[in-house]
Short mmCIF file of C-alpha atoms and ligand atoms in Angstrom, two decimals:
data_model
loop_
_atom_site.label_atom_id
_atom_site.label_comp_id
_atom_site.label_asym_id
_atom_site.label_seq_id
_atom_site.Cartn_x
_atom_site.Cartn_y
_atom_site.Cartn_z
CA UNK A 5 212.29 139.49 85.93
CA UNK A 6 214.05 140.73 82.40
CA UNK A 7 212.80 144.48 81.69
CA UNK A 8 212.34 143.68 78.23
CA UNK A 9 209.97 140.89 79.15
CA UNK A 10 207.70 143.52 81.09
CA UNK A 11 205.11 145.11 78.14
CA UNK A 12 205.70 141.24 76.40
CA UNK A 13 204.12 140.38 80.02
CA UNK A 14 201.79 143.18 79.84
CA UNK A 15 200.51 142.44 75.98
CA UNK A 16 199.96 138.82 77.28
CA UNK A 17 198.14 139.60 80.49
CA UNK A 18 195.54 141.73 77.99
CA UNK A 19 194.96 139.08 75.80
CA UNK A 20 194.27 136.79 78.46
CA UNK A 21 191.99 138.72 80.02
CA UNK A 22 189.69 139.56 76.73
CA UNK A 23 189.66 136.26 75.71
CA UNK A 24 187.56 135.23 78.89
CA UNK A 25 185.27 138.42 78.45
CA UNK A 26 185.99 140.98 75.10
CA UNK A 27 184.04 143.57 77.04
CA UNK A 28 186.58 143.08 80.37
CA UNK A 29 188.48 146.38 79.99
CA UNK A 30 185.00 148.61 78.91
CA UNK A 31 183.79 147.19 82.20
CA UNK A 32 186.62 147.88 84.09
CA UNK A 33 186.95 151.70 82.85
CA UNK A 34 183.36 152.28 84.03
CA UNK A 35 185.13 152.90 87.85
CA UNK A 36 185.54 151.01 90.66
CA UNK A 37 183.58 149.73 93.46
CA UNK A 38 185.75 148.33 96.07
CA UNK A 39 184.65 146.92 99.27
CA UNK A 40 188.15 146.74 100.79
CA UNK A 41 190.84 149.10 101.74
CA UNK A 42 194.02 146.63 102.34
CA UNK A 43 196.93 148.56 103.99
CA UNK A 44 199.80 146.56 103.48
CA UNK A 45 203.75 146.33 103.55
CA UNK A 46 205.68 147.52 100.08
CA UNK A 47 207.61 144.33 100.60
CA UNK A 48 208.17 143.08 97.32
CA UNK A 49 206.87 138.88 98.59
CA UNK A 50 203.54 140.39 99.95
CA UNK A 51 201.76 141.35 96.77
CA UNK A 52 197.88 142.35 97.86
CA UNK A 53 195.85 140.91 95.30
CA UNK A 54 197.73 137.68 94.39
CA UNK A 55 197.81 136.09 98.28
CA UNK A 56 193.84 137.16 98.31
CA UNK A 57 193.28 135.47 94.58
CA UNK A 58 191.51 139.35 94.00
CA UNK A 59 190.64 140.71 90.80
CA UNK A 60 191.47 144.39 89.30
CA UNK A 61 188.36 146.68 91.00
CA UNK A 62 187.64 144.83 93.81
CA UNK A 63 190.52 146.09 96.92
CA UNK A 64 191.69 149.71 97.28
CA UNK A 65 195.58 150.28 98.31
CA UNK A 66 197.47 151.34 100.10
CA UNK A 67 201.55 150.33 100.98
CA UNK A 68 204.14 151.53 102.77
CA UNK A 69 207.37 150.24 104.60
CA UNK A 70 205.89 147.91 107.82
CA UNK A 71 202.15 148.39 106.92
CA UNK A 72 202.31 151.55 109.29
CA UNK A 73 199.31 153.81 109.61
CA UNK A 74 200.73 157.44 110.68
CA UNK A 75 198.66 160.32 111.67
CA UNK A 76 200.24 162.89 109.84
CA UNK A 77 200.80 160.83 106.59
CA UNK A 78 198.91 162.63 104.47
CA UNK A 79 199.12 160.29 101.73
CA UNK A 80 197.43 157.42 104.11
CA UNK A 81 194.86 159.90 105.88
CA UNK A 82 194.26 161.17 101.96
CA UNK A 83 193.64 156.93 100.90
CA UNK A 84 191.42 156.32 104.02
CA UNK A 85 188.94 159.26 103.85
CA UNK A 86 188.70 158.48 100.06
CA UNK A 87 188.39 154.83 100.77
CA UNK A 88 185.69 155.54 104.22
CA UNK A 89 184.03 158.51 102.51
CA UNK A 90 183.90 157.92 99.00
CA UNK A 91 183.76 154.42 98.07
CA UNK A 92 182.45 153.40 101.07
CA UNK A 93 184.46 150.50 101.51
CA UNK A 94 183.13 147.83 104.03
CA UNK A 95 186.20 146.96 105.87
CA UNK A 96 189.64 148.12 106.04
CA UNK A 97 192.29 145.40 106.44
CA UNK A 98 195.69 145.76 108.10
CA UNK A 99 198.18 143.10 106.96
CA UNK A 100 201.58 142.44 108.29
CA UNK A 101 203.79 139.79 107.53
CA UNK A 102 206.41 137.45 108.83
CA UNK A 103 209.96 138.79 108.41
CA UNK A 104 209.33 141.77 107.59
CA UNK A 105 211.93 143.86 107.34
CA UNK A 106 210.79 147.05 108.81
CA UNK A 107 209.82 145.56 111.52
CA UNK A 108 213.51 143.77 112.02
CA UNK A 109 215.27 147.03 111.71
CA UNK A 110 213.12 148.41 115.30
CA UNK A 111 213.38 145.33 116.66
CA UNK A 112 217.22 146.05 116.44
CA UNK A 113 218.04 149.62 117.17
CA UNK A 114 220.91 151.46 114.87
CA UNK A 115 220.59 154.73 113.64
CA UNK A 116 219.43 154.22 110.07
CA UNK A 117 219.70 157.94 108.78
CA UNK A 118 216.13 159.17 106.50
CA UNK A 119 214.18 156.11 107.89
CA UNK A 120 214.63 156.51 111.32
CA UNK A 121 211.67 158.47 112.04
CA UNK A 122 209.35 156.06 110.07
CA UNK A 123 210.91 153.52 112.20
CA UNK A 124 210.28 155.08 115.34
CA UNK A 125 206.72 154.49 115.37
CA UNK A 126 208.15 150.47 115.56
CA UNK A 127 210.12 151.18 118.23
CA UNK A 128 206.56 152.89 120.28
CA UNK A 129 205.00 149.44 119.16
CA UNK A 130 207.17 147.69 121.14
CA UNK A 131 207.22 150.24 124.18
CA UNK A 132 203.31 149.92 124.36
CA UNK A 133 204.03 146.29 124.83
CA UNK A 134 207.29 146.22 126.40
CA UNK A 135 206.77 144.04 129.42
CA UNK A 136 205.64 141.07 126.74
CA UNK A 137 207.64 141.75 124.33
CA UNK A 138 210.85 141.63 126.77
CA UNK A 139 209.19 138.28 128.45
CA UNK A 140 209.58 136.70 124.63
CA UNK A 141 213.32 135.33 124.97
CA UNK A 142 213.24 133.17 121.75
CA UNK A 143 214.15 136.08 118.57
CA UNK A 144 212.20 134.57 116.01
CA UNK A 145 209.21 134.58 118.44
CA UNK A 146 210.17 138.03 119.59
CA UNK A 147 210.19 138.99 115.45
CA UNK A 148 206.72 137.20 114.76
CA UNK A 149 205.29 139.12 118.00
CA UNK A 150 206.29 142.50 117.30
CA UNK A 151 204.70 142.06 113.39
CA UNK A 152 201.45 140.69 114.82
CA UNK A 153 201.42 143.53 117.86
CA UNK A 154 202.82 145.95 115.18
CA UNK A 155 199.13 145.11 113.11
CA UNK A 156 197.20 145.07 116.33
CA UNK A 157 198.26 148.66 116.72
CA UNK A 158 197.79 150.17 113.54
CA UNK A 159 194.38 149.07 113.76
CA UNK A 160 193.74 151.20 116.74
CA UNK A 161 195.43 154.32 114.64
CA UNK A 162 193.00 153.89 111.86
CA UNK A 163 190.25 154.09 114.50
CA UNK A 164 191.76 156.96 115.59
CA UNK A 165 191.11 158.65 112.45
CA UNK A 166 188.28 161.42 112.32
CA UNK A 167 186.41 159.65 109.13
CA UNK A 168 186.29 156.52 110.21
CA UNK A 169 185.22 157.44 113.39
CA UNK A 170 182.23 159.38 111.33
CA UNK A 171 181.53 156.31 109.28
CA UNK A 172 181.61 154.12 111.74
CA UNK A 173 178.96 156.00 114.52
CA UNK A 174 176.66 156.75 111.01
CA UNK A 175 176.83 153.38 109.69
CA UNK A 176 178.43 150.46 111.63
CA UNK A 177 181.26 150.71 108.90
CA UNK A 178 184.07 150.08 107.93
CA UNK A 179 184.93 146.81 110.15
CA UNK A 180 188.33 147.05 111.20
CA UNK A 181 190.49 143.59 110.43
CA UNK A 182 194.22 142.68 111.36
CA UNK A 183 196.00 140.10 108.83
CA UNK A 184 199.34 138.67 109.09
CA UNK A 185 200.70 136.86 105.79
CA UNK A 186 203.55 134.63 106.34
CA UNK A 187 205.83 134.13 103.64
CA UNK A 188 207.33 130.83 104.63
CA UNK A 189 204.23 129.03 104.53
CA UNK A 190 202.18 131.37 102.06
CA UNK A 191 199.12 131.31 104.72
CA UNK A 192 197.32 134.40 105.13
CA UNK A 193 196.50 134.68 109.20
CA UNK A 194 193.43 136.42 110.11
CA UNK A 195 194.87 137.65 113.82
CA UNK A 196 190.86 137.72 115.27
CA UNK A 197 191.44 141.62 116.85
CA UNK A 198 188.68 142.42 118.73
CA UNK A 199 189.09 145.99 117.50
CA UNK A 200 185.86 147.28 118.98
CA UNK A 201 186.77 145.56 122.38
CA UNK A 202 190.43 147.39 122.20
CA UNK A 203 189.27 150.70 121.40
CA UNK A 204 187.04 150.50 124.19
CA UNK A 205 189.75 150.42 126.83
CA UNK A 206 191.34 153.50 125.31
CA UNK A 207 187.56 155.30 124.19
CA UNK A 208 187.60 157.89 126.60
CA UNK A 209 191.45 158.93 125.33
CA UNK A 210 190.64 159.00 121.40
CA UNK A 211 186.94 159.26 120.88
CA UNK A 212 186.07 162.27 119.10
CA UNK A 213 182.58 161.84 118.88
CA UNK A 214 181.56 164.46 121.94
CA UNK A 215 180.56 163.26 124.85
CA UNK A 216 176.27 162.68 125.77
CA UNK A 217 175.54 164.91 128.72
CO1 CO B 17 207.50 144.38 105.51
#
């Protein structure tokens, strides 16, 4: 994309949008009710809104490198108790995608200077899972694996968190959803988690709601 072309784009992309509804940016300044939260990969192919045909105000989000959901991120923990506490969002989606490149880079272990500690928590992914993930001797269904266990898990960290734990014993919300998007076919892959089911098995570990006597 030419730079120059960028506020042409932009000047284009206003005019379209008034001249299906005049009053579409005084509605759109009035705030923002969102019932999503979509955590997602900064890869430049996965762009949130476009693969989900969504419209300005309706997804909160939130991207970093491999769609990674890390307990001391403040940034991310600052996005989900804004998202869980303050818009109230209904569900929170976690989408990884095919080839992704994050997710390549653990899958192949070489000391990769500043990122190697955002890496790492790849490289536990695939520990957590190691007996399958070793089984997998084909590398392109190793790489597809890893992305969908890699979603599978940061699922279970955002249950982890202390909001949405508080949310979800107040008010049944937010739902908790794990997406793969694969950019060869442009399909969007709902992986059907059973994230209650899953946290289950590990309740007694991260529950923080105390214990009934
Ligand atoms: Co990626």
């Amino acid at each position: 994309m030419n730079f120059e072309r960028i506020f042409e784009n932009n000047k284009q992309w206003i005019a379209e949008k008034l001249e299906n509804n005049p009053q579409y940016f005084e509605q759109l300044a009035k705030g923002q009710t969102p019932e999503y939260l979509y955590i997602g990969c900064s890869d430049s192919r996965v762009t949130a809104e476009d693969l989900m045909g969504a419209n300005p105000g309706e997804i909160f989000i939130h991207r970093n490198i491999a769609n990674l959901v890390i307990n001391t991120d403040s940034n991310l923990n600052a996005v989900v108790q804004y998202a869980v506490e303050h818009l109230k969002v209904k569900h929170i989606i976690i989408c990884g995608h095919y080839e992704c490149g994050g997710v390549k880079a653990a899958l192949y272990p070489s000391d990769m200077g500043q990122l190697n500690s955002w890496l790492q928590t790849l490289r536990d992914v695939y520990r957590l899972h190691q007996d399958e993930m070793d089984a997998i001797t084909d590398a392109q269904k190793k790489f597809d694996r890893l992305v969908e266990l890699n979603v599978q898990e940061q699922c279970m960290n955002i249950i982890k968190i202390d909001h949405v734990q508080r949310s979800w014993y107040k008010t049944g919300y937010p739902h908790i959803h794990g997406w793969v998007f694969d950019v060869r076919t442009g399909e969007l892959i709902d992986l059907g988690l059973d994230i209650t089911g899953l946290f289950a098995e590990v309740r007694k570990i991260y529950d923080l709601k105390p214990l009934e006597k």
